[in-house]
Coordinates of C-alpha atoms in Angstrom, one line a residue:
Chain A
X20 CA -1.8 32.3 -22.9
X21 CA 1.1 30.8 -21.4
X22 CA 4.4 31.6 -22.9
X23 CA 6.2 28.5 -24.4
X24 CA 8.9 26.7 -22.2
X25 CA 12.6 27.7 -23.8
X26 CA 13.2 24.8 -25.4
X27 CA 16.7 23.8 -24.1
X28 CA 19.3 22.8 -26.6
X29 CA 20.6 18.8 -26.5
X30 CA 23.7 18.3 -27.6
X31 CA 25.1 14.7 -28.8
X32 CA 29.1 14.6 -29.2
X33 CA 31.1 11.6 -31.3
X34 CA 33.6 10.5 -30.0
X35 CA 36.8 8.2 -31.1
X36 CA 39.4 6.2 -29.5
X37 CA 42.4 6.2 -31.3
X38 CA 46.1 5.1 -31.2
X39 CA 47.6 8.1 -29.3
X40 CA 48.7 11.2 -31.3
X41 CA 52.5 10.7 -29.5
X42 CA 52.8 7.2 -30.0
X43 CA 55.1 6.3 -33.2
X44 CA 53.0 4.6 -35.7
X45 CA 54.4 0.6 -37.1
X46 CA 52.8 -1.6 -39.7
X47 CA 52.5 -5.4 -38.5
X48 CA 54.4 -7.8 -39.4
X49 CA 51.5 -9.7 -42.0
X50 CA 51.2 -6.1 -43.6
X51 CA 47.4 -5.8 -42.7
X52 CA 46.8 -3.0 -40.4
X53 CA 49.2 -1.3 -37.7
X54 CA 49.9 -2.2 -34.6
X55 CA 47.0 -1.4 -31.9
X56 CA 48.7 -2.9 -28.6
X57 CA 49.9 0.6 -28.1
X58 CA 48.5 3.1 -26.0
X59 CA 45.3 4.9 -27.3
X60 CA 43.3 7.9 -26.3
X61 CA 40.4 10.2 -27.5
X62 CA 41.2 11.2 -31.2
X63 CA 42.5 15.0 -30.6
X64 CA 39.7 16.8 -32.5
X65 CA 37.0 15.0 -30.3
X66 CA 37.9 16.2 -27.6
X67 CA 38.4 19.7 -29.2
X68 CA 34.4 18.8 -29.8
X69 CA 33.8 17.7 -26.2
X70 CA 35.5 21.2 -25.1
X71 CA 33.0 23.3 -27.5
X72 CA 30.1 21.0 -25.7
X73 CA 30.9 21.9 -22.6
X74 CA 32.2 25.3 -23.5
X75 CA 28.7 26.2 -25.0
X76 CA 26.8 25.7 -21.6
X77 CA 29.2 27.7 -19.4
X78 CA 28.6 30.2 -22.3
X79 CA 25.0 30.4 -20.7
X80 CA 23.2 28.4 -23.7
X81 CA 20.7 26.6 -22.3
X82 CA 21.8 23.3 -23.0
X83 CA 19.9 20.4 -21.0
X84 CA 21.9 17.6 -22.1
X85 CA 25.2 16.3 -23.6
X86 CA 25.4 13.0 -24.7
X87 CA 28.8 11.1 -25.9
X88 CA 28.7 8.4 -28.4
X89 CA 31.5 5.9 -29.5
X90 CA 31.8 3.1 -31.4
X91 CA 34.3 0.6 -30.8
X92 CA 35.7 -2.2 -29.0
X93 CA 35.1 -3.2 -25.4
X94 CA 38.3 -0.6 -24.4
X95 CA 36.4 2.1 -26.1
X96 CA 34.3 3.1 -23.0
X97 CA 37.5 4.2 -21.6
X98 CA 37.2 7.5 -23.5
X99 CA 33.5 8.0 -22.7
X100 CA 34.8 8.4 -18.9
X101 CA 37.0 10.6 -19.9
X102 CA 34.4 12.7 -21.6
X103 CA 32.5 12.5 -18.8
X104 CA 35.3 13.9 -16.8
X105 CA 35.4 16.9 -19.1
X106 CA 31.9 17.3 -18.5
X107 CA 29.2 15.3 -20.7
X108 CA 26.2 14.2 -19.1
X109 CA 25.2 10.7 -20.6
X110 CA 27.6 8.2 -22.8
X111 CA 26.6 5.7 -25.3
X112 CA 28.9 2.9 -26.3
X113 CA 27.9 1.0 -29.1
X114 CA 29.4 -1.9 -28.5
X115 CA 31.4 -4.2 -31.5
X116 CA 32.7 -7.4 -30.9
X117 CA 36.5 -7.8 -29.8
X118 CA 38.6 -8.1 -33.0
X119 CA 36.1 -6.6 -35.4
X120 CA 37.1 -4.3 -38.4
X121 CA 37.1 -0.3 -37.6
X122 CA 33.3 0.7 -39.5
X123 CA 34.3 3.1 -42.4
X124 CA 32.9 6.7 -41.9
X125 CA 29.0 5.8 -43.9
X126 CA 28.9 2.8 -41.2
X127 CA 29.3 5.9 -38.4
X128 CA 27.6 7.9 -40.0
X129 CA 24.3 5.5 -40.7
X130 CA 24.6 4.4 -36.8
X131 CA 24.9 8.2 -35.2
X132 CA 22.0 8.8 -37.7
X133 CA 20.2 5.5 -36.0
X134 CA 20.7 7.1 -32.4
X135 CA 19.5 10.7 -33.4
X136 CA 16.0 9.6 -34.6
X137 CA 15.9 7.1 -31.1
X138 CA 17.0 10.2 -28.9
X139 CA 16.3 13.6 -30.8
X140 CA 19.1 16.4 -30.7
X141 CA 19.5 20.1 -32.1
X142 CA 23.4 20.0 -32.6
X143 CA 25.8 17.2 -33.4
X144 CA 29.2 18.3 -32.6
X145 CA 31.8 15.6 -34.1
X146 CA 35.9 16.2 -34.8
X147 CA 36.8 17.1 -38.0
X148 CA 38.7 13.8 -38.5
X149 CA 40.2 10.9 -36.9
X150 CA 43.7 10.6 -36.5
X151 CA 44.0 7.5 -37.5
X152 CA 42.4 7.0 -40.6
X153 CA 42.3 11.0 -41.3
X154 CA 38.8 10.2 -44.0
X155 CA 37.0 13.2 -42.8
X156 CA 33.6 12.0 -44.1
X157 CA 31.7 11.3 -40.9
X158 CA 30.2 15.1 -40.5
X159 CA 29.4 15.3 -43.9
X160 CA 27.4 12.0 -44.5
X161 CA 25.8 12.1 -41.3
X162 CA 24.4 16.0 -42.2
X163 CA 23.5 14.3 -45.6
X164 CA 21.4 11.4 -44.3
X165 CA 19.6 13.4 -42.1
X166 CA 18.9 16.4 -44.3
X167 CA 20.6 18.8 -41.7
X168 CA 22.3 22.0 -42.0
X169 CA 26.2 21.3 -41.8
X170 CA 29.0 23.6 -40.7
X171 CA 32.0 22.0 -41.0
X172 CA 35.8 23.0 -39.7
X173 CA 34.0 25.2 -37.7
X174 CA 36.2 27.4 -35.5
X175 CA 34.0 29.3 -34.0
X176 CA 30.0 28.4 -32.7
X177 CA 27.3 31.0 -31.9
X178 CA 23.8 29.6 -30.8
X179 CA 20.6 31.8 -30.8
X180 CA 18.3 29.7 -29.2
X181 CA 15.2 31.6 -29.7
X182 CA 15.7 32.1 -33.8
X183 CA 16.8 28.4 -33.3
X184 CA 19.8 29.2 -35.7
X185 CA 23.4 29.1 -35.2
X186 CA 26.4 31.3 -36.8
X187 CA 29.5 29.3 -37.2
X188 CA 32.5 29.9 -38.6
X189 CA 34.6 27.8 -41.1
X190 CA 38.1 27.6 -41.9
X191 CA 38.5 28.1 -45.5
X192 CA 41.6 28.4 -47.6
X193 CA 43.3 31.4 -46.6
X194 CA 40.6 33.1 -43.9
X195 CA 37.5 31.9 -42.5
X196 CA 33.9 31.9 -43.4
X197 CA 30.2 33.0 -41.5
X198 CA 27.5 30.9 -42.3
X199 CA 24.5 31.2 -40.2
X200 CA 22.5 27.8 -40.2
X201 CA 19.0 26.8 -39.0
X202 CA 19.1 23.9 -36.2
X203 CA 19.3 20.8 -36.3
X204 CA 22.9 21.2 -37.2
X205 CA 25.6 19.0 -37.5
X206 CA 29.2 20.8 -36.8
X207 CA 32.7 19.5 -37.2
X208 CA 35.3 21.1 -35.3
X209 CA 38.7 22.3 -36.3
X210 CA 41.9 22.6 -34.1
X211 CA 41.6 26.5 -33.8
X212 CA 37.7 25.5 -32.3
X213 CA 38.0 27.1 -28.8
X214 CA 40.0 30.0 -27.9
X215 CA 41.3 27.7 -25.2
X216 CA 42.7 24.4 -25.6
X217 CA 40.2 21.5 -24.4
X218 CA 40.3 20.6 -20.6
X219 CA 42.6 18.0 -18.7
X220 CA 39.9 15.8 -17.1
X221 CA 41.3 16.0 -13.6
X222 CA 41.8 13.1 -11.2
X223 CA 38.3 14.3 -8.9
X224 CA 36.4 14.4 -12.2
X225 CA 37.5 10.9 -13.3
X226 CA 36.4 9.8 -10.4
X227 CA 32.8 11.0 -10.0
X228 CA 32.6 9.6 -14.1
X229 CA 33.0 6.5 -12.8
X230 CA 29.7 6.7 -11.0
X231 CA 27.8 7.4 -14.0
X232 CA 26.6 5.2 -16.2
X233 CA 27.4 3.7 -19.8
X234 CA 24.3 2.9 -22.6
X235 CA 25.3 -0.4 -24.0
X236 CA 23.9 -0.7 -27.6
X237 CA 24.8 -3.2 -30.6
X238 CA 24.7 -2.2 -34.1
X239 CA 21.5 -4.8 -34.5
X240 CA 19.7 -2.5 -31.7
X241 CA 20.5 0.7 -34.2
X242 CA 19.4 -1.7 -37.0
X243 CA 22.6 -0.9 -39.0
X244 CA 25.4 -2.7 -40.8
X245 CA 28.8 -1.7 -39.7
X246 CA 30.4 -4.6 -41.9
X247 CA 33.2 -2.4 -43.9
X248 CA 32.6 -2.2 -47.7
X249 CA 36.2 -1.7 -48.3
X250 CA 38.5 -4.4 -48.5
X251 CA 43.0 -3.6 -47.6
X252 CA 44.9 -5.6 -49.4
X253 CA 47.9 -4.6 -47.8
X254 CA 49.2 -2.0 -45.3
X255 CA 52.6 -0.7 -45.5
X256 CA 55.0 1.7 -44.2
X257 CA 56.6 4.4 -46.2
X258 CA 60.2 3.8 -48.1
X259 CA 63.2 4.3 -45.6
X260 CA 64.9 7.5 -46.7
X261 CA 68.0 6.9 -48.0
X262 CA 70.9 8.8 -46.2
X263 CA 73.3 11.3 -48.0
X264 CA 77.2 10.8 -48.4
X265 CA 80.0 13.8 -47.9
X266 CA 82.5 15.2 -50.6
X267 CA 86.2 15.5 -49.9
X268 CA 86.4 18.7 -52.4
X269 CA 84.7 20.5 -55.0
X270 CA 85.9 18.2 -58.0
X271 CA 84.1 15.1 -56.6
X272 CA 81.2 17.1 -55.6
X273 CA 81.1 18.4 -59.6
X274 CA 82.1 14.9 -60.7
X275 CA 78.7 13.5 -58.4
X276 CA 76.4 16.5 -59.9
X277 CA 77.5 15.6 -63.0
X278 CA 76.5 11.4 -62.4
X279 CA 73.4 12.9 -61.1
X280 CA 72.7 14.5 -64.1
X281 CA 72.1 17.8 -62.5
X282 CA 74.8 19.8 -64.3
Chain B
X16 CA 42.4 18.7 9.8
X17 CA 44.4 21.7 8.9
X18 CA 43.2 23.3 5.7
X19 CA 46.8 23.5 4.2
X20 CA 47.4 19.9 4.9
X21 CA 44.7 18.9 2.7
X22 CA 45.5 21.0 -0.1
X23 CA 49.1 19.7 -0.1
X24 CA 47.4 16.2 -0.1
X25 CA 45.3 17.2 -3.2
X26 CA 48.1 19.0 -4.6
X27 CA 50.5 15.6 -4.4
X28 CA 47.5 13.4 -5.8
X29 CA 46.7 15.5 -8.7
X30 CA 50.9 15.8 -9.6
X31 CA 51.1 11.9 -9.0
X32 CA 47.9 11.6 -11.7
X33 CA 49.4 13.9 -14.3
X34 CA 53.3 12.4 -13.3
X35 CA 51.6 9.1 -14.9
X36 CA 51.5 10.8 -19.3
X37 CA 55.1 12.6 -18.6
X38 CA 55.9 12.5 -22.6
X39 CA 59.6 12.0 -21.3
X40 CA 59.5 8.6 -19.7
X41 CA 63.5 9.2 -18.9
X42 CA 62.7 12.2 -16.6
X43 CA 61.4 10.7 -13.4
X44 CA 58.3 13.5 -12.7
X45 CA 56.6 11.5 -9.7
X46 CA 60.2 10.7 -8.0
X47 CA 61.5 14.3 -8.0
X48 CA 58.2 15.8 -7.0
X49 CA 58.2 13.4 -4.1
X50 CA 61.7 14.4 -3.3
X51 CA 60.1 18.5 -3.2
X52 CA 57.4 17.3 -0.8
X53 CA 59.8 15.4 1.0
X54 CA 62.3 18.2 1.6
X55 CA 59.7 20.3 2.4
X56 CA 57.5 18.3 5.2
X57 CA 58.9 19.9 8.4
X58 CA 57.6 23.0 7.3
X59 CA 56.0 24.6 10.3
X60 CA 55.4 28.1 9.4
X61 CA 52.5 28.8 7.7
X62 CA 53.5 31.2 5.7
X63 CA 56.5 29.1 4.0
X64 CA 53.7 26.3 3.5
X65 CA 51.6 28.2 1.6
X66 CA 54.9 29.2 -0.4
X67 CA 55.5 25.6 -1.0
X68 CA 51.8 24.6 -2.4
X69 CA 52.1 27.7 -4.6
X70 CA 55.0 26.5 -6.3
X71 CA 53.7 22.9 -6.8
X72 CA 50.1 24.3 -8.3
X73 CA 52.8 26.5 -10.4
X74 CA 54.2 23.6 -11.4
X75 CA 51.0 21.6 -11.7
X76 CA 49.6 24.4 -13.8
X77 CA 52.8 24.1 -15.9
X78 CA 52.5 20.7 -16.6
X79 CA 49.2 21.2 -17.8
X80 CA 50.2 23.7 -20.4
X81 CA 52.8 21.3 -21.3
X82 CA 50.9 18.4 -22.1
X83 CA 47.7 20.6 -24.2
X84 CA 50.6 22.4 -25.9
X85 CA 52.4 19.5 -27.4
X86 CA 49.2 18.0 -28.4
X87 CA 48.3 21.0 -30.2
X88 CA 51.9 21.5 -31.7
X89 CA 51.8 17.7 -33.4
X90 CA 48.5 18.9 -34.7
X91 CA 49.5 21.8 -36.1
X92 CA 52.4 19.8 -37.4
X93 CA 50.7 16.9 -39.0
X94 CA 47.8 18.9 -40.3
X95 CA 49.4 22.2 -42.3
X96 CA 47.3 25.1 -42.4
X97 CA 46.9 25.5 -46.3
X98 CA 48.2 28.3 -48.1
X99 CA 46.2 31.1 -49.0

């Protein structure tokens, strides 16, 4: 009999493109969302889950594929190059129309749960959160919809390929945790994820990413509804802080603990 | 062409590319690095050449820590480990 090929590991990454994480954040003037015309990049933990990706098959894992997916705006494929540059093999954009609503984390989750049963995978690797809207829900909902193991704020990811399981593990209050799953998993990465911080895509790299290609898909083609179920009412920034005043002497500073009620 | 030429090419490309996210928008990287290739391009002696490239992939190298260490220092910032 012949022995069975090694089944080789695909791996499919989320991705995000958010407002940048050193750009200063300002409500609009109407008070419905902030302002985008700033300059965005990949959300930070995304790439922390593009680096594990990658890192996994110069660990030796046999890992045929990587795939990116976004959602977003036209701009968004910008961040699928540069996860290419860091090393992924394919990226799929699903494509929204220019001015839509950001789709809420179930939206995500329903469409990445779309793609997976149109091109099967063994891991899902996402970022723990978004920057931007910080719900980290996507992970979990997706693990839930497809009945997959989960390991979530992973910091650590150890694939045996021929039990098909996978030991991760978690940051938990006050230490971490080992949980050893069965593939198909669905990770979430934590900033402590890799021992080393995630890749610069360098100017080379971001070059040959050019060449490859981009999978344009619409949410009809994944046969979901991104539409938000949430409505904002309004969007606002945080009360100014209001500054302190100095004391002459100790009497005035007694007189204002005392108008303060303190003493 | 001569091998070290082309590295010093590379070399100024990739500082240019990474010159362009400076977080400090006062401090002009691309400018001064031009001026240190500048000052540098009589160089004949081999030697001092390969010198010169070691301290720009130094500083390229630098750079790069720079940038993935601030990223990870807002992180940490914004996102508190919790207490045990």
């Amino acid at each position: 009999m012949r022995p069975t090929a090694i089944r080789q590991l695909k791996v499919l990454v989320a991705v995000k493109r958010t407002i940048d994480y050193a750009v200063k954040i300002r409500v609009n003037p109407s008070q419905t969302g902030v302002d985008t015309n700033v300059k965005h990049s990949m959300n930070p933990f995304d790439e922390i889950a593009v680096e594990e990706a990658v890192k996994l098959r110069e660990r030796g894992v046999n890992v045929e594929s990587i795939r990116v997916i976004t959602l977003g705006q036209t701009k968004a494929s910008e961040i699928l190059r540069t996860a290419l540059a860091m090393g992924a093999d394919h990226a799929t954009h699903v494509e929204l129309p220019d001015g839509a609503d950001m789709p809420e984390p179930l939206g995500v989750a329903k469409a990445l749960a779309a793609y997976v049963k149109r091109e099967p995978v063994d891991i899902v690797i996402l970022g723990k959160q978004a920057i931007d809207d910080d719900a980290g829900q996507t992970g979990q909902m997706l693990a839930g919809l497809l009945g997959w193991s989960q390991g979530t704020f992973a910091s650590k990811l150890d694939v045996d390929e021929a039990s098909k399981t996978a030991v991760v593990v978690r940051e938990i209050d006050g230490g971490g945790e080992e949980i050893r799953c069965k593939l198909p998993l669905v990770l979430t990465t934590d900033l402590r994820c890799n021992v080393t911080v995630p890749r610069y895509a360098s100017l080379p790299n971001i070059m040959k990413a050019r060449k490859k290609p981009i999978e344009k898909l619409t949410a009809q083609d994944l046969g979901v509804d991104l539409s938000p179920r949430l409505e904002t009412i309004k969007v606002s920034e945080p009360p100014k802080r209001v500054g302190g005043g100095k004391v002459e002497n100790v009497d005035q500073l007694v007189e204002k603990l005392k108008a303060a009620g303190v003493v | 062409m001569n091998p070290q030429r082309m590295r010093a090419i590379k070399l100024y490309k990739e500082l240019m590319f990474l010159g362009r996210n400076y977080p400090d928008a006062s401090y002009d990287f691309n400018g001064r690095m031009r001026r240190l290739f500048e000052k540098n391009k009589s160089l004949t002696d081999p030697e001092e050449i390969e010198k010169a490239i070691q301290l720009g992939e130094f500083i390229r190298n630098e750079t790069l820590a720079l940038y993935s260490l601030r990223k990870y220092r807002h992180l940490r910032r914004s996102y508190p480990p919790s207490d045990p």
